[in-house]
mmCIF file of N, CA and C and ligand atoms in Angstrom:
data_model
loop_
_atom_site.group_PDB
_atom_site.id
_atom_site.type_symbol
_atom_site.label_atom_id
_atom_site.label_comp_id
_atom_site.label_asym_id
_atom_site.label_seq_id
_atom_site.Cartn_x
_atom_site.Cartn_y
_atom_site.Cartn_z
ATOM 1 N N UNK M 116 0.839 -1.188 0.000
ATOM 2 C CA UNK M 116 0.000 0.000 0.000
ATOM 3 C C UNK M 116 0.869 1.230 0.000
ATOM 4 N N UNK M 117 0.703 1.824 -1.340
ATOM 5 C CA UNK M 117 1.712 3.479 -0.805
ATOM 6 C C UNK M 117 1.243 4.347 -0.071
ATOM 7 N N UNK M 118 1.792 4.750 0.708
ATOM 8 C CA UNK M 118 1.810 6.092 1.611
ATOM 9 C C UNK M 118 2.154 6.900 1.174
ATOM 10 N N UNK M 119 0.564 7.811 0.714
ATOM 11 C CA UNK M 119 0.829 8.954 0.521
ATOM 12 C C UNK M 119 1.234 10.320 1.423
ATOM 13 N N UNK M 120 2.560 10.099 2.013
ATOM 14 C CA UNK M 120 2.482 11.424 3.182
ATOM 15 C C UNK M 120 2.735 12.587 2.797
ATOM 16 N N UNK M 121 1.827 13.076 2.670
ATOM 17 C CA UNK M 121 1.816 14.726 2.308
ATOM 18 C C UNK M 121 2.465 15.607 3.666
ATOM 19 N N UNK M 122 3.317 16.240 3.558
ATOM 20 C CA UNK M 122 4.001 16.700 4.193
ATOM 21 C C UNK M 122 3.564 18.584 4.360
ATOM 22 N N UNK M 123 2.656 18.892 4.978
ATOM 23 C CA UNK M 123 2.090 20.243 5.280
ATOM 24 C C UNK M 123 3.497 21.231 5.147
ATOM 25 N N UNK M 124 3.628 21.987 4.761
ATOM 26 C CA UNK M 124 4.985 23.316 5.225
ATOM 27 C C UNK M 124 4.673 23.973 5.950
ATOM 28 N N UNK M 125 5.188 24.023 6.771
ATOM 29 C CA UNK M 125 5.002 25.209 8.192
ATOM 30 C C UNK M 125 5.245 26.527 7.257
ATOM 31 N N UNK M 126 4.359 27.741 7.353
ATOM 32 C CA UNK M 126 4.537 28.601 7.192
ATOM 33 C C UNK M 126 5.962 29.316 7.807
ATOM 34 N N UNK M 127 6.033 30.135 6.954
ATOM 35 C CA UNK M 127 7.790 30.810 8.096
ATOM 36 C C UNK M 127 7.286 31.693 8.786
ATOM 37 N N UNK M 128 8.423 31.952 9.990
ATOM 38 C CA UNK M 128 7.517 33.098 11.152
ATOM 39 C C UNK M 128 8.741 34.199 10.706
ATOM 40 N N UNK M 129 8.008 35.040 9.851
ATOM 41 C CA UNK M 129 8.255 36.261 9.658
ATOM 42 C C UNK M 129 8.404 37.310 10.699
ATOM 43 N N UNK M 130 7.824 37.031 11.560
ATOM 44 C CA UNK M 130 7.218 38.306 12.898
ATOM 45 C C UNK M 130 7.248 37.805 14.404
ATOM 46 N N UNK M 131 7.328 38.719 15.078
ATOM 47 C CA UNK M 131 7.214 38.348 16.616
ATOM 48 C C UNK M 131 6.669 39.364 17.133
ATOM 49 N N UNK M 132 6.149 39.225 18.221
ATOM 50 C CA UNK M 132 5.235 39.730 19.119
ATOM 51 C C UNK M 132 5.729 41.222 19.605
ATOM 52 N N UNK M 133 5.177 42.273 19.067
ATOM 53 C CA UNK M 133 5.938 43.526 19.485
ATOM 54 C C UNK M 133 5.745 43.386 21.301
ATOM 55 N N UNK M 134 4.809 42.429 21.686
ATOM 56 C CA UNK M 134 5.146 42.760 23.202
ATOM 57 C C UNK M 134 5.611 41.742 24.221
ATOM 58 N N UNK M 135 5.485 40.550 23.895
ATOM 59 C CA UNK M 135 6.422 39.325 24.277
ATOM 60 C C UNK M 135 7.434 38.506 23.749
ATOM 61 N N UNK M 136 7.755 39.092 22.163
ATOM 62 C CA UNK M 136 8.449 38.329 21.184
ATOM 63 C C UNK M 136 8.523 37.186 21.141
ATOM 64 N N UNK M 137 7.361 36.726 21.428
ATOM 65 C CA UNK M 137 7.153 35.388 20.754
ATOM 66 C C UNK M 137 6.768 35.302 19.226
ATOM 67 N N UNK M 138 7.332 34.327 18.467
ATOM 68 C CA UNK M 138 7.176 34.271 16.834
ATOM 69 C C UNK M 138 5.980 34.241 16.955
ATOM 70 N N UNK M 139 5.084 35.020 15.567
ATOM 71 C CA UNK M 139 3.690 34.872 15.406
ATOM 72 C C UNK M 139 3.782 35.221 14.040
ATOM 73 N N UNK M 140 2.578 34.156 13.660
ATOM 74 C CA UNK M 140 2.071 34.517 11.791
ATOM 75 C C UNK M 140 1.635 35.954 11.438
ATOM 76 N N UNK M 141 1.701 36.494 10.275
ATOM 77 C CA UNK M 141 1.410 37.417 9.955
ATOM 78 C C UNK M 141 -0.022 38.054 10.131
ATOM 79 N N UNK M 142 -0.752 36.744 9.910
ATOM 80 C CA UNK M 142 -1.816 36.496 9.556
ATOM 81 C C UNK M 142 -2.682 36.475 11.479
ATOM 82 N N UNK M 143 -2.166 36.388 12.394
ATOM 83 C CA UNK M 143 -2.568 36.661 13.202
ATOM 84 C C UNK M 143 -3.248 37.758 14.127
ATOM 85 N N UNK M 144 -4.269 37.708 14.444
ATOM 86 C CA UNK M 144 -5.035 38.940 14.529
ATOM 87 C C UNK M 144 -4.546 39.101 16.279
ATOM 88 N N UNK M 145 -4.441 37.939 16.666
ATOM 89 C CA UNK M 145 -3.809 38.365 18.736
ATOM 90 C C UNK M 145 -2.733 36.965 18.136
ATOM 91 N N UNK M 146 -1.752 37.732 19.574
ATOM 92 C CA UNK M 146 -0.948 36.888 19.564
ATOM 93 C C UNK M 146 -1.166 35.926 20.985
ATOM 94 N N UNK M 147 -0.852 34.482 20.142
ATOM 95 C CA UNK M 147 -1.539 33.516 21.244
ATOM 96 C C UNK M 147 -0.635 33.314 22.512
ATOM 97 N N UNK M 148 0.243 33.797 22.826
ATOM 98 C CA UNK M 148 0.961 33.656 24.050
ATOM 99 C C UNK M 148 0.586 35.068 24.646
ATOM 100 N N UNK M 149 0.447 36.558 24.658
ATOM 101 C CA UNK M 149 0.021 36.992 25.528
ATOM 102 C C UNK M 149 -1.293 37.679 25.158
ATOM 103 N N UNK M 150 -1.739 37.791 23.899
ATOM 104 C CA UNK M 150 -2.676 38.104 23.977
ATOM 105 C C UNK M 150 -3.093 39.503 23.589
ATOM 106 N N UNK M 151 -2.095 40.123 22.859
ATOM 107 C CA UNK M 151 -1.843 41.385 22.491
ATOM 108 C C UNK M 151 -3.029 41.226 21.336
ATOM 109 N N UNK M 152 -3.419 43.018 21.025
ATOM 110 C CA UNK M 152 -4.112 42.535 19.989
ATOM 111 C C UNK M 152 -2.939 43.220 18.969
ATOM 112 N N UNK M 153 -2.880 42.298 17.830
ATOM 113 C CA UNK M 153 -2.029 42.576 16.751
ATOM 114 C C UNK M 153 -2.561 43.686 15.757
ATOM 115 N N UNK M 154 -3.752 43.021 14.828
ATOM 116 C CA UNK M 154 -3.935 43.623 14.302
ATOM 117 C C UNK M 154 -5.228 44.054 14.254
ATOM 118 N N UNK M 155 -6.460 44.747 13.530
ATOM 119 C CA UNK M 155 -7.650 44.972 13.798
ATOM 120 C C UNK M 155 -8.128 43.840 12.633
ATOM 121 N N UNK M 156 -9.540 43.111 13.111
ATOM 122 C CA UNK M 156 -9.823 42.234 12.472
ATOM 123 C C UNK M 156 -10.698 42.595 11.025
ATOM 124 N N UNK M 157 -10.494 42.453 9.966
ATOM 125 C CA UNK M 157 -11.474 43.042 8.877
ATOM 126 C C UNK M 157 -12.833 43.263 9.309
ATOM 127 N N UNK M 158 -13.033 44.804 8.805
ATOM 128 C CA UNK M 158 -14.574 45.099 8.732
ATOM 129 C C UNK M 158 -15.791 44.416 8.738
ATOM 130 N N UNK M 159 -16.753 43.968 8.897
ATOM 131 C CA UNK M 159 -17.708 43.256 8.181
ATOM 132 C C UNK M 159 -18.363 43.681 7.144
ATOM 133 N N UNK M 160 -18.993 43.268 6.467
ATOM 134 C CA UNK M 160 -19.667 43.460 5.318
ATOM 135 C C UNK M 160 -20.925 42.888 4.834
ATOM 136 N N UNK M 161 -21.238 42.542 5.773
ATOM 137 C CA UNK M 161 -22.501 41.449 6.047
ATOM 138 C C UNK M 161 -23.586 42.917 5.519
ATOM 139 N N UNK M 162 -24.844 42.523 5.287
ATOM 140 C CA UNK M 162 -25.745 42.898 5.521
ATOM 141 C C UNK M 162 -26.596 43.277 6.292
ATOM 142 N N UNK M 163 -26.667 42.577 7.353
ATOM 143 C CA UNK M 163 -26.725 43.020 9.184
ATOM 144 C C UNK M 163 -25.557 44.319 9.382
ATOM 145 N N UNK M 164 -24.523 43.911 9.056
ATOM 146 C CA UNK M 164 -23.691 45.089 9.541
ATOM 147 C C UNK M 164 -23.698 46.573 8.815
ATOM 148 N N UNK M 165 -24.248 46.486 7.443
ATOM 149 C CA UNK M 165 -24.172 47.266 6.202
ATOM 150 C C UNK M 165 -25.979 48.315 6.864
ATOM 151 N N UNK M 166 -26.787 47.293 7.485
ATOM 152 C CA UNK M 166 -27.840 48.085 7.767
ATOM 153 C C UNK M 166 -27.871 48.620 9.276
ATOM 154 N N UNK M 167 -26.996 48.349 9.972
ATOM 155 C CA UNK M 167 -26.948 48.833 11.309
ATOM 156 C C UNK M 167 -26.209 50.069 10.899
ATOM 157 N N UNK M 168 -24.856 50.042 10.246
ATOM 158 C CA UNK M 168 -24.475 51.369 9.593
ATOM 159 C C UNK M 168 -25.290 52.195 9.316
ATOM 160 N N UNK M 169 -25.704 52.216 8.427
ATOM 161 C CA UNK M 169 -26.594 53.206 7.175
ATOM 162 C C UNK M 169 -27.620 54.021 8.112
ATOM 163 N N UNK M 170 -28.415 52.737 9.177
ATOM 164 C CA UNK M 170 -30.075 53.377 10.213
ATOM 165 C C UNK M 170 -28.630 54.227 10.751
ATOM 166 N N UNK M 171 -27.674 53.345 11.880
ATOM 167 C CA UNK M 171 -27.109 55.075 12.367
ATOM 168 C C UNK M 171 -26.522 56.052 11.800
ATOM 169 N N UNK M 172 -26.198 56.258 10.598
ATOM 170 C CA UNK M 172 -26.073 57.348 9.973
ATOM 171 C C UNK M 172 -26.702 58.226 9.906
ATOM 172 N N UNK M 173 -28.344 57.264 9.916
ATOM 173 C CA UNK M 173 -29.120 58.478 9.410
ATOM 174 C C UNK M 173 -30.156 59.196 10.542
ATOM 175 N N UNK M 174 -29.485 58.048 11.633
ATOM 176 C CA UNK M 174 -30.350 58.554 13.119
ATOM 177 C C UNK M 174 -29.626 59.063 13.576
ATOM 178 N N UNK M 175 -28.086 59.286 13.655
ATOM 179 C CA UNK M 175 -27.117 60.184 14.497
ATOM 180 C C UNK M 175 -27.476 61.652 14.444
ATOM 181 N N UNK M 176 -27.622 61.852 13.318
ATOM 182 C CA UNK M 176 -27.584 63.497 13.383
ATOM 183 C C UNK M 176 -29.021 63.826 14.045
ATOM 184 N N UNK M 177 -30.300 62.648 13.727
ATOM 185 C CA UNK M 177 -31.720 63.219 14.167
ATOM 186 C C UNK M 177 -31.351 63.417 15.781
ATOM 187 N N UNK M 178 -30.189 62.377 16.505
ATOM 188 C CA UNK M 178 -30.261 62.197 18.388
ATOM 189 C C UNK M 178 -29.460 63.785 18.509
ATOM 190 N N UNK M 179 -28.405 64.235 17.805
ATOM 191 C CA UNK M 179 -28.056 65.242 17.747
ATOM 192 C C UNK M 179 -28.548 66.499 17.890
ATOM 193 N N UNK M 180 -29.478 66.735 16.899
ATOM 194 C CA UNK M 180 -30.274 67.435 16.497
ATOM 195 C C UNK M 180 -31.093 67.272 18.064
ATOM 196 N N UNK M 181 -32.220 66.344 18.079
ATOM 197 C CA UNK M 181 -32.879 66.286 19.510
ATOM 198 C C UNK M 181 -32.275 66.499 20.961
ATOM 199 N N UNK M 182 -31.184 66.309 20.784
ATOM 200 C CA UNK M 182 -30.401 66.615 22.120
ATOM 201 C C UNK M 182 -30.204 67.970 22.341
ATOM 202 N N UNK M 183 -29.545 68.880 21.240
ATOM 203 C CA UNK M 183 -29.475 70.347 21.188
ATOM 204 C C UNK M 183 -30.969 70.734 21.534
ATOM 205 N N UNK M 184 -31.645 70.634 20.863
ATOM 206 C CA UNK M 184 -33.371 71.007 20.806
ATOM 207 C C UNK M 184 -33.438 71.101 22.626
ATOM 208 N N UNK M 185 -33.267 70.044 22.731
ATOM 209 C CA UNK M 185 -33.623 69.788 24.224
ATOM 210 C C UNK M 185 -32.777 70.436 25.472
ATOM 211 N N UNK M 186 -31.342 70.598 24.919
ATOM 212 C CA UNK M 186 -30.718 71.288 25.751
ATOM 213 C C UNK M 186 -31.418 72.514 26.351
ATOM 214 N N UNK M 187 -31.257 73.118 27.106
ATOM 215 C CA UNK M 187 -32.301 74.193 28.355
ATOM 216 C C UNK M 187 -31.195 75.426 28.700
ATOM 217 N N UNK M 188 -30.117 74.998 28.321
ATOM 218 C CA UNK M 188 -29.002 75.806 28.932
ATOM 219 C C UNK M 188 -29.571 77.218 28.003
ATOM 220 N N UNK M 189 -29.668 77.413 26.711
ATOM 221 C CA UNK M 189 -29.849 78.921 26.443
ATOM 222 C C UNK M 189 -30.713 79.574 27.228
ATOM 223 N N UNK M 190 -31.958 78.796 27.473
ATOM 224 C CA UNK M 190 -33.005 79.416 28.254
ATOM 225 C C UNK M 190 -32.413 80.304 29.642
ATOM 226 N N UNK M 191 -31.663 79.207 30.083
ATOM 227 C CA UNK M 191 -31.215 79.923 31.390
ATOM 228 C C UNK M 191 -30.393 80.834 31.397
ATOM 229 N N UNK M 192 -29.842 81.164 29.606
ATOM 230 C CA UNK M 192 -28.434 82.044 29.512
ATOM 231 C C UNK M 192 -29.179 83.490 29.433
ATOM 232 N N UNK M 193 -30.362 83.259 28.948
ATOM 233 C CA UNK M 193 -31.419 84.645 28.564
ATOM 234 C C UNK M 193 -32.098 84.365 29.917
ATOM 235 N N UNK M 194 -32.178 84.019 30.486
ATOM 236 C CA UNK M 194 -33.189 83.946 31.500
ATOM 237 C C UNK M 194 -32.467 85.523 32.618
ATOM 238 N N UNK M 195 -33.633 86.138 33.016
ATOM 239 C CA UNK M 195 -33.054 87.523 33.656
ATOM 240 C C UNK M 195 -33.152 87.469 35.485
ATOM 241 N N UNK M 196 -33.392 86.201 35.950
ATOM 242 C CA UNK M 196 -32.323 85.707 36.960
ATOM 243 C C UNK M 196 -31.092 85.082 37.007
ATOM 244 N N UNK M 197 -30.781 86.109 37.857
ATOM 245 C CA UNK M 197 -28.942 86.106 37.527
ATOM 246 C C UNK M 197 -28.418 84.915 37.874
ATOM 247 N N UNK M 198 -28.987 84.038 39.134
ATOM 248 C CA UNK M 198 -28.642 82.922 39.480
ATOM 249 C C UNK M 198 -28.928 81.540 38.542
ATOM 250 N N UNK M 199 -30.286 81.785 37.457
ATOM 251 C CA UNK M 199 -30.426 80.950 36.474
ATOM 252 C C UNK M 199 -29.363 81.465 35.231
ATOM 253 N N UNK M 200 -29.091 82.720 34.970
ATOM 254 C CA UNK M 200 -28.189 83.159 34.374
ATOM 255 C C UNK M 200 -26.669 82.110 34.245
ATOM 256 N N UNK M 201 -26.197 82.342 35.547
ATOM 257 C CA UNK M 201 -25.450 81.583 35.973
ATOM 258 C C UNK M 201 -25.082 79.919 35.907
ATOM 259 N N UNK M 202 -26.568 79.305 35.963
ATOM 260 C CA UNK M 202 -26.530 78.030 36.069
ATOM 261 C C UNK M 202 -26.303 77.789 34.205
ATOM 262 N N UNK M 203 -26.729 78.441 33.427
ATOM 263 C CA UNK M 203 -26.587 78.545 32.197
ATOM 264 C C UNK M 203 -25.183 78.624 31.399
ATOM 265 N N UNK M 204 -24.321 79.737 31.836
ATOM 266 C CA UNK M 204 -23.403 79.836 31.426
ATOM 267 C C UNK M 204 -22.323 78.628 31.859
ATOM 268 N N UNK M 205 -22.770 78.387 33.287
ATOM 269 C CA UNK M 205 -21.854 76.711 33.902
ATOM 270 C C UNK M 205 -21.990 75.566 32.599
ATOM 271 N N UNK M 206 -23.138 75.543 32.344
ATOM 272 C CA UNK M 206 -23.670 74.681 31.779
ATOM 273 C C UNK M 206 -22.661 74.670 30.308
ATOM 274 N N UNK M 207 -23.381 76.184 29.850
ATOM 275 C CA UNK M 207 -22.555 75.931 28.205
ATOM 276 C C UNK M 207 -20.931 75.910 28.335
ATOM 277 N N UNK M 208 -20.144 76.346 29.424
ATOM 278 C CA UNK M 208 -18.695 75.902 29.759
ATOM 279 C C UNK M 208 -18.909 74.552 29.662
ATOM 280 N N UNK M 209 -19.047 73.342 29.886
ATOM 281 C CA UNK M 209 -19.505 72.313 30.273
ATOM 282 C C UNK M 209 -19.240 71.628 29.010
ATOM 283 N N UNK M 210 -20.028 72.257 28.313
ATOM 284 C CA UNK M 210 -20.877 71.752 26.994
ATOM 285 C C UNK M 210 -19.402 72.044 25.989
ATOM 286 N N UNK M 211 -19.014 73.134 26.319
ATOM 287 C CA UNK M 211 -17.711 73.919 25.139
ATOM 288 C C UNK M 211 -16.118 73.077 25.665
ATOM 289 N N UNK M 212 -16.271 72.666 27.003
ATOM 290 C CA UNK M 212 -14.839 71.872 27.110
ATOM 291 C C UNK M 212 -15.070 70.676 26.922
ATOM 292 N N UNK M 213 -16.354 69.774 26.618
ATOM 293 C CA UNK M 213 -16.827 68.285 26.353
ATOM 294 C C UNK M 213 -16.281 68.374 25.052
ATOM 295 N N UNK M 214 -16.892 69.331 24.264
ATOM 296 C CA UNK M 214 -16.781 69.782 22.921
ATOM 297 C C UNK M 214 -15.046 69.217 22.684
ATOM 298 N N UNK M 215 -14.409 70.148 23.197
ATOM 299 C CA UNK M 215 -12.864 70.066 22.679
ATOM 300 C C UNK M 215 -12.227 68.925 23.119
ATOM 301 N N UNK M 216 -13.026 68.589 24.188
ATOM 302 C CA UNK M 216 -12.337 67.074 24.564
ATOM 303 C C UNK M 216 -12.606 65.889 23.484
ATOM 304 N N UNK M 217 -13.981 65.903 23.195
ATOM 305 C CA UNK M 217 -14.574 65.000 22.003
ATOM 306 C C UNK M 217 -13.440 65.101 20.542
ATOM 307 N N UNK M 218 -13.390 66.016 20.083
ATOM 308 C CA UNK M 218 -12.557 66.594 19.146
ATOM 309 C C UNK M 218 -11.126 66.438 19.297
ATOM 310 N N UNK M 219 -10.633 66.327 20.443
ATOM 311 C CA UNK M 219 -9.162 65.995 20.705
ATOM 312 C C UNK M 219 -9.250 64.719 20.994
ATOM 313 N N UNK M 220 -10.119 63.754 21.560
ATOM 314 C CA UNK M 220 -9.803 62.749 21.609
ATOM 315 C C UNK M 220 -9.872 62.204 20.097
ATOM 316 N N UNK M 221 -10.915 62.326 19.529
ATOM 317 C CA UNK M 221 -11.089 61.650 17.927
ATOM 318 C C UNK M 221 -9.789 62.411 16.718
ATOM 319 N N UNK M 222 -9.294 63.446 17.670
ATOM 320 C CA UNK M 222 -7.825 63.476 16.344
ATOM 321 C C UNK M 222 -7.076 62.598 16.902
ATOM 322 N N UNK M 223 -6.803 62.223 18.167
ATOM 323 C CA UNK M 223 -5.465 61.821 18.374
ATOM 324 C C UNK M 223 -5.984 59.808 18.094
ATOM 325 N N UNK M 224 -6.971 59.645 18.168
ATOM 326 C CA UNK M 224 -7.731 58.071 17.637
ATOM 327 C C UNK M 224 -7.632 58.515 15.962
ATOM 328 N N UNK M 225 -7.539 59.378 15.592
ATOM 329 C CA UNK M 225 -7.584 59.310 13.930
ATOM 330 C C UNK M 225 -6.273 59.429 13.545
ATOM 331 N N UNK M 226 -5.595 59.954 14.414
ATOM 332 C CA UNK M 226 -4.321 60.151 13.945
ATOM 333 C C UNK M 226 -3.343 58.505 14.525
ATOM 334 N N UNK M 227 -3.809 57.916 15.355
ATOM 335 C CA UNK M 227 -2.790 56.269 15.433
ATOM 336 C C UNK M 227 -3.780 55.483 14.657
ATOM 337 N N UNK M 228 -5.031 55.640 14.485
ATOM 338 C CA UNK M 228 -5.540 54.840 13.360
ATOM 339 C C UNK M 228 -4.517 55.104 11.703
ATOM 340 N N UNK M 229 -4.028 55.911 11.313
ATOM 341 C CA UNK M 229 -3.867 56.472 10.137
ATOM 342 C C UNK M 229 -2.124 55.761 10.515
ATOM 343 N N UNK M 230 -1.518 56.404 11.801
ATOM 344 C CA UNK M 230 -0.045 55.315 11.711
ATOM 345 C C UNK M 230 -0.304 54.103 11.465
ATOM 346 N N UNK M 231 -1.229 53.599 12.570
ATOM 347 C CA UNK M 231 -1.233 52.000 12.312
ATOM 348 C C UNK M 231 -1.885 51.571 10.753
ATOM 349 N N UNK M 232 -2.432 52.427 10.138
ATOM 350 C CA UNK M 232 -2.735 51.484 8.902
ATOM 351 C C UNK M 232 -1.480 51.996 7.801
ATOM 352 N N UNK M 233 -0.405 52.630 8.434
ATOM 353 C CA UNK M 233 0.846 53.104 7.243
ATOM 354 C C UNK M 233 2.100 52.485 8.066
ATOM 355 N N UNK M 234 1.667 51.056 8.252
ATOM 356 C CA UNK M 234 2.412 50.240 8.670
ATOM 357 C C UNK M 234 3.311 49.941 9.850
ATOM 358 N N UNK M 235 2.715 51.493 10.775
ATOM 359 C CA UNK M 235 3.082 50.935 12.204
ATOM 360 C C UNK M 235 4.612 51.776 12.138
ATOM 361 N N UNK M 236 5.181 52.583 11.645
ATOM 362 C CA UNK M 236 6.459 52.877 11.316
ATOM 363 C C UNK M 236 6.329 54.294 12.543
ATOM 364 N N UNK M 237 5.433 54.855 12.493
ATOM 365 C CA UNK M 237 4.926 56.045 13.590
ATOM 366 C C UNK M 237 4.097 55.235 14.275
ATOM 367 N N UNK M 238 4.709 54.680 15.166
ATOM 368 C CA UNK M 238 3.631 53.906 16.441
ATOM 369 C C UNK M 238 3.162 55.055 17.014
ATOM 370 N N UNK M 239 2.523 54.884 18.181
ATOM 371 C CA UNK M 239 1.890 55.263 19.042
ATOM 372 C C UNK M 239 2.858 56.035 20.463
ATOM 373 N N UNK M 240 3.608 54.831 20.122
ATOM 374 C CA UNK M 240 4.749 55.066 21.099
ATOM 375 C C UNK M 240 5.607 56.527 20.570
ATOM 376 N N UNK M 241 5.932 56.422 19.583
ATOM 377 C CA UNK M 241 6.606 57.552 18.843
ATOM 378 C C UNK M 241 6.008 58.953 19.050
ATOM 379 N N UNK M 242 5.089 58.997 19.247
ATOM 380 C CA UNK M 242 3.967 60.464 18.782
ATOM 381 C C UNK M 242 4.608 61.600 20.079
ATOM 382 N N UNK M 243 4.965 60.754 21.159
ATOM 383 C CA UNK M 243 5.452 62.007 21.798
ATOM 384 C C UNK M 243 4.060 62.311 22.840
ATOM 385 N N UNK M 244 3.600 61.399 22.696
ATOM 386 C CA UNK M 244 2.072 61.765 23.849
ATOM 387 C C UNK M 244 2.446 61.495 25.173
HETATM 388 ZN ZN1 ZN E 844 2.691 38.378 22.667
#
């Protein structure tokens, strides 16, 4: 009877673990000894995922929109008690440093998203943060 032994090739380990250096496939999304996450796992593209997109696209700006609407703080900024006056202007401070925080956090997430997808050469580590 011949034996057919097909002999599998180990892939070569190109790479190691930027945080335990243990060898790992390229192709690895965590690395299985500690658990790092390597890389981000592809998008989906499903149809479930394609329509959960699209409804919040088109409901983000309506919660937006309703949230401002609803905000109360102008009222109290025109309001001609000084102590509601007051509670008003707290308020839109509030509202104006959330603001810049929101905005600084999503540059500095857009900006290691944009290293890490130009191959990791400007880590994270690098940026000087
Ligand atoms: Zn590791």
């Amino acid at each position: 009877m011949e034996n057919e032994q097909v002999v599998v090739p180990q892939p070569p380990i190109t790479a190691v673990c930027p945080q335990c250096h243990e060898p790992i496939l390229p192709t690895y999304y965590f690395c299985p000894n500690c658990g790092k996450n390597l890389k981000e796992p592809p998008l989906s593209t499903s149809t479930a995922a394609q329509i959960g997109l699209y409804a919040l696209s088109i409901i983000m700006p309506v919660i937006c929109f309703l949230a401002i609407n609803q905000w109360r703080g102008m009222k109290y900024m025109r309001s001609a008690d000084p102590k509601a006056k007051q509670i008003g202007i707290i308020a839109a401070a509030l509202m104006a440093v959330s603001t810049v925080l929101v905005v600084w956090v999503g540059i500095i997430w857009t900006e290691q998203l944009i290293s890490s997808m130009t191959g990791g050469l400007m880590g994270a580590g690098n940026l000087g943060l």
